Amino acid sequence: MTEKLSRLQIAWRLAQDLEEGLVVNLGAGMPLTVSNYVPAGREVIFHSENGVLGIGPRPAAGRENPQLRNAGNQPITLLPGGSLFHHADSFTMIRGGHIDVCVLGAYEVAENGDLANWILPDSPRAPAVGGAMDLATGAKRVFVMMEHCSKEGEPKILKKCSLPLTGLACVSSIYTDMAVIDRDPDGLVVREMIAGMDLAGLQSVTGASLRLADHWRVLSAPLL
Amino acid sequence: MTEKLSRLQIAWRLAQDLEEGLVVNLGAGMPLTVSNYVPAGREVIFHSENGVLGIGPRPAAGRENPQLRNAGNQPITLLPGGSLFHHADSFTMIRGGHIDVCVLGAYEVAENGDLANWILPDSPRAPAVGGAMDLATGAKRVFVMMEHCSKEGEPKILKKCSLPLTGLACVSSIYTDMAVIDRDPDGLVVREMIAGMDLAGLQSVTGASLRLADHWRVLSAPLL
Amino acid sequence: MINKIVSSLAEAVRDIGDGSVILLGGFIDQGTPDRLLEVLAERRPRDLVIATNNPSVNGRGLAVLMQAGCVRKLICSFPRAPNSDLIEDRMRAGELELEVVPQGTLAERVRSAGAGIPGFYTRTSVGTPLAEGKEHRDFEGETYVFEAAIKGDFALINAHQADRWGNLVYSGSWRNFNPVMAMGARITIAQVREIVPAGELDPETIVTPGIFVNRVVRLED
Amino acid sequence: MINKIVSSLAEAVRDIGDGSVILLGGFIDQGTPDRLLEVLAERRPRDLVIATNNPSVNGRGLAVLMQAGCVRKLICSFPRAPNSDLIEDRMRAGELELEVVPQGTLAERVRSAGAGIPGFYTRTSVGTPLAEGKEHRDFEGETYVFEAAIKGDFALINAHQADRWGNLVYSGSWRNFNPVMAMGARITIAQVREIVPAGELDPETIVTPGIFVNRVVRLED
């Protein structure tokens, strides 16, 4: 049977791919959970666009510093080696290609790497972009983590995005509850699928053509 | 008789016009001497383009910090309130109009405020501009200090500069060994002349038309 | 003697007039200049243009100014907050103009103004609705969009410590937009938690040199 | 464990190849990366393009590299020094290309490269020989000239203290161009006087966060 990953399991799976020494920005929401699952002993430097490098574990209850929070407004700690800077320097890091990986959620990803994750045209809310466009465009690699399909069961990986874009041809890898998919110059390549899933099954819930990597593996994650 | 000012006296005279609280950049060479003559008790903040604000008196012999020097490479001290920053921030201050006054030497000044102070076309030396163009263009006011005439006795204040320019229409005031001259929308206005000098005499050593201010005064400086 | 310390919040914001462009430091509710904004709201200036990362999320500061009807236009990256109904309602009523700007573009547009740079090119937003109507240009095979500087008449910021020359240091992530906005305005006004004698801040560690700051006011405890 | 500390100068500059664009920190002889340059000169790379405020004034560092015939082009603001005969002689011999850039324009061109900005407009140099051949453009009645980013393959810099993450602090006016050049290169290499354990540098006072630094080498006493 095909057991889909939970959101935390997606975060866990993505975290395994963050190599030692990378500088990684985690988008607000679900991506922020990724930092909990970096393998012990591996140093990954987490960046927050409000001017922090080297974010450590969440502070213990009662030990929060109200003047040290991430871009999701959660209390944080700094690791030894952490540093602080202002917004223009922070986005010099982002826009200038100094961030190795950013992790973002998505409404839609296209097979050419286009990303839509900031606005639903029919929303009554004011349009809010934050740092999403800067990160999508500036980071060396953009990892998307999301459910493979929308709540209505529609594919979110598409030939072409229908929603207003966040960035062009920027997504490098997609981590979903069903698969890990990389983008190469020819399109989308499935690197991992959950147990019981085959390419035809994955293709049936995907709006863009998928190829299977030669050495694809089963996508699995511990219970979290 | 007409007693011309020495270079140090020009510096002294200029220093009297630096009001409390101004941020002032002093060009290398002769302008650096200006800081010695700010009236006691008046706080003027001296900026050096290599990343220093709040330069204090020259350090006592043997007390120099080799890692604290000005743009002329002389040892300096910092006043309480001084700060340090990098070159991009330093020229944000300059280019962004945050420097109230810069003091520069000049080969030529034109009546429209054009300044030539960086290159002699027939020099065998490599052309070297340093921060002169940034300062001439970016400072709110540019004070020129120079001898009124060249060593050959030729006027240095001209209808139009003949040398390659440093900046366009940037000079606000000129302090020479004979006069203090301001620029207004109609041209050059003599604010002070040395004792014994009259407008005709000054005009005869000046290549641009001068007007005499209504309340002009005698230019004088203590013996230095 | 140079003394940028003013004795009250009201004195600090005394000359912010109708139609002023005001840059705000702060991010979410980290290091926002709430008290300056609240005291400004008492004076009921009209038609203010506010550049800030986001609206007030705690009902303080900018929320008070907006509720007082003082704001005509908001330039920001994330115009959404617990109280952003206010923004949306006023937008629908045609009483509030909104310009959405990517966060880093906002920071750089303000820094540019402070640095005497009228605008710059960035890849950020190319291909998105936020680039529509802007000049596009290719450099080495990549497409960029031109973003114009945002110059403030005033910046209102929040800092940890100040001295009488206006030197500032911040604390933790409350630094964020504050030093950037300080660079981009004609007059920068800081609310600070502590004032120390000149010379007490280590020159090596001052983040905002006093050249960028015009007035400092200490918050009452 | 992240460890950007390398054990020798030679290892620090091991991969600087012919034709590299190298950004140098330092100003006059304040905070120049002399030892890195001298060890690089031993390897005799060819056709280097060097961006720096000025040539070596003390006969060390860049002077050694130039005397070894490694430099094809110099981008600098003040190409004059006690030893600048060398520059002028080589220029006349057609062996050295010189691009003179106003000092602040040099800093901003490099910072732009580091910030993902391909170029910017400035009033500096308009109307002078240094603006000739460059794009001019008016903004609000003022004329500006376009200056393109300078991206380095390498930056060689000088700092006071470092940790294994590459965080740097400087000392006094030896800061100058060093943090700027660190931002503008693909690989930044710092010679430092002291290495301290991670966490010993106060996060509030780090000037160059380690993200901008690839290798750190401590000078022998």
mmCIF file of N, CA, C and O in Angstrom, chain C residues 25 40 49 55 77 93 105-106 117 188 206:
data_model
loop_
_atom_site.group_PDB
_atom_site.id
_atom_site.type_symbol
_atom_site.label_atom_id
_atom_site.label_comp_id
_atom_site.label_asym_id
_atom_site.label_seq_id
_atom_site.Cartn_x
_atom_site.Cartn_y
_atom_site.Cartn_z
ATOM 1 N N GLY C 25 11.327 51.477 10.505
ATOM 2 C CA GLY C 25 12.087 50.292 10.847
ATOM 3 C C GLY C 25 11.170 49.246 11.453
ATOM 4 O O GLY C 25 9.986 49.487 11.699
ATOM 5 N N LEU C 40 2.732 60.421 17.088
ATOM 6 C CA LEU C 40 2.457 61.110 15.821
ATOM 7 C C LEU C 40 0.961 61.081 15.516
ATOM 8 O O LEU C 40 0.389 62.089 15.056
ATOM 9 N N VAL C 49 2.569 58.821 3.461
ATOM 10 C CA VAL C 49 3.004 57.656 2.695
ATOM 11 C C VAL C 49 3.966 56.880 3.592
ATOM 12 O O VAL C 49 4.966 57.430 4.044
ATOM 13 N N PRO C 55 2.351 45.791 8.036
ATOM 14 C CA PRO C 55 1.546 46.615 8.942
ATOM 15 C C PRO C 55 1.750 46.126 10.363
ATOM 16 O O PRO C 55 2.377 45.095 10.603
ATOM 17 N N SER C 77 6.035 44.974 1.933
ATOM 18 C CA SER C 77 6.229 43.651 1.345
ATOM 19 C C SER C 77 5.176 42.669 1.819
ATOM 20 O O SER C 77 4.804 41.752 1.099
ATOM 21 N N ALA C 93 -12.374 50.714 -0.100
ATOM 22 C CA ALA C 93 -13.071 52.007 -0.070
ATOM 23 C C ALA C 93 -12.316 53.070 -0.861
ATOM 24 O O ALA C 93 -12.773 54.213 -0.954
ATOM 25 N N THR C 105 13.848 43.959 -2.149
ATOM 26 C CA THR C 105 13.760 45.120 -3.040
ATOM 27 C C THR C 105 13.403 46.365 -2.237
ATOM 28 O O THR C 105 13.950 47.448 -2.473
ATOM 29 N N LEU C 106 12.526 46.206 -1.266
ATOM 30 C CA LEU C 106 12.187 47.333 -0.389
ATOM 31 C C LEU C 106 13.435 47.829 0.342
ATOM 32 O O LEU C 106 13.733 49.024 0.363
ATOM 33 N N ILE C 117 21.787 56.788 -5.020
ATOM 34 C CA ILE C 117 21.576 55.949 -6.204
ATOM 35 C C ILE C 117 20.096 55.977 -6.540
ATOM 36 O O ILE C 117 19.270 55.572 -5.715
ATOM 37 N N THR C 188 15.997 61.348 10.429
ATOM 38 C CA THR C 188 15.796 60.054 11.083
ATOM 39 C C THR C 188 15.624 60.254 12.575
ATOM 40 O O THR C 188 16.424 60.946 13.211
ATOM 41 N N ILE C 206 29.441 50.076 16.661
ATOM 42 C CA ILE C 206 28.297 50.932 16.332
ATOM 43 C C ILE C 206 27.742 50.484 14.978
ATOM 44 O O ILE C 206 28.484 50.333 14.012
#
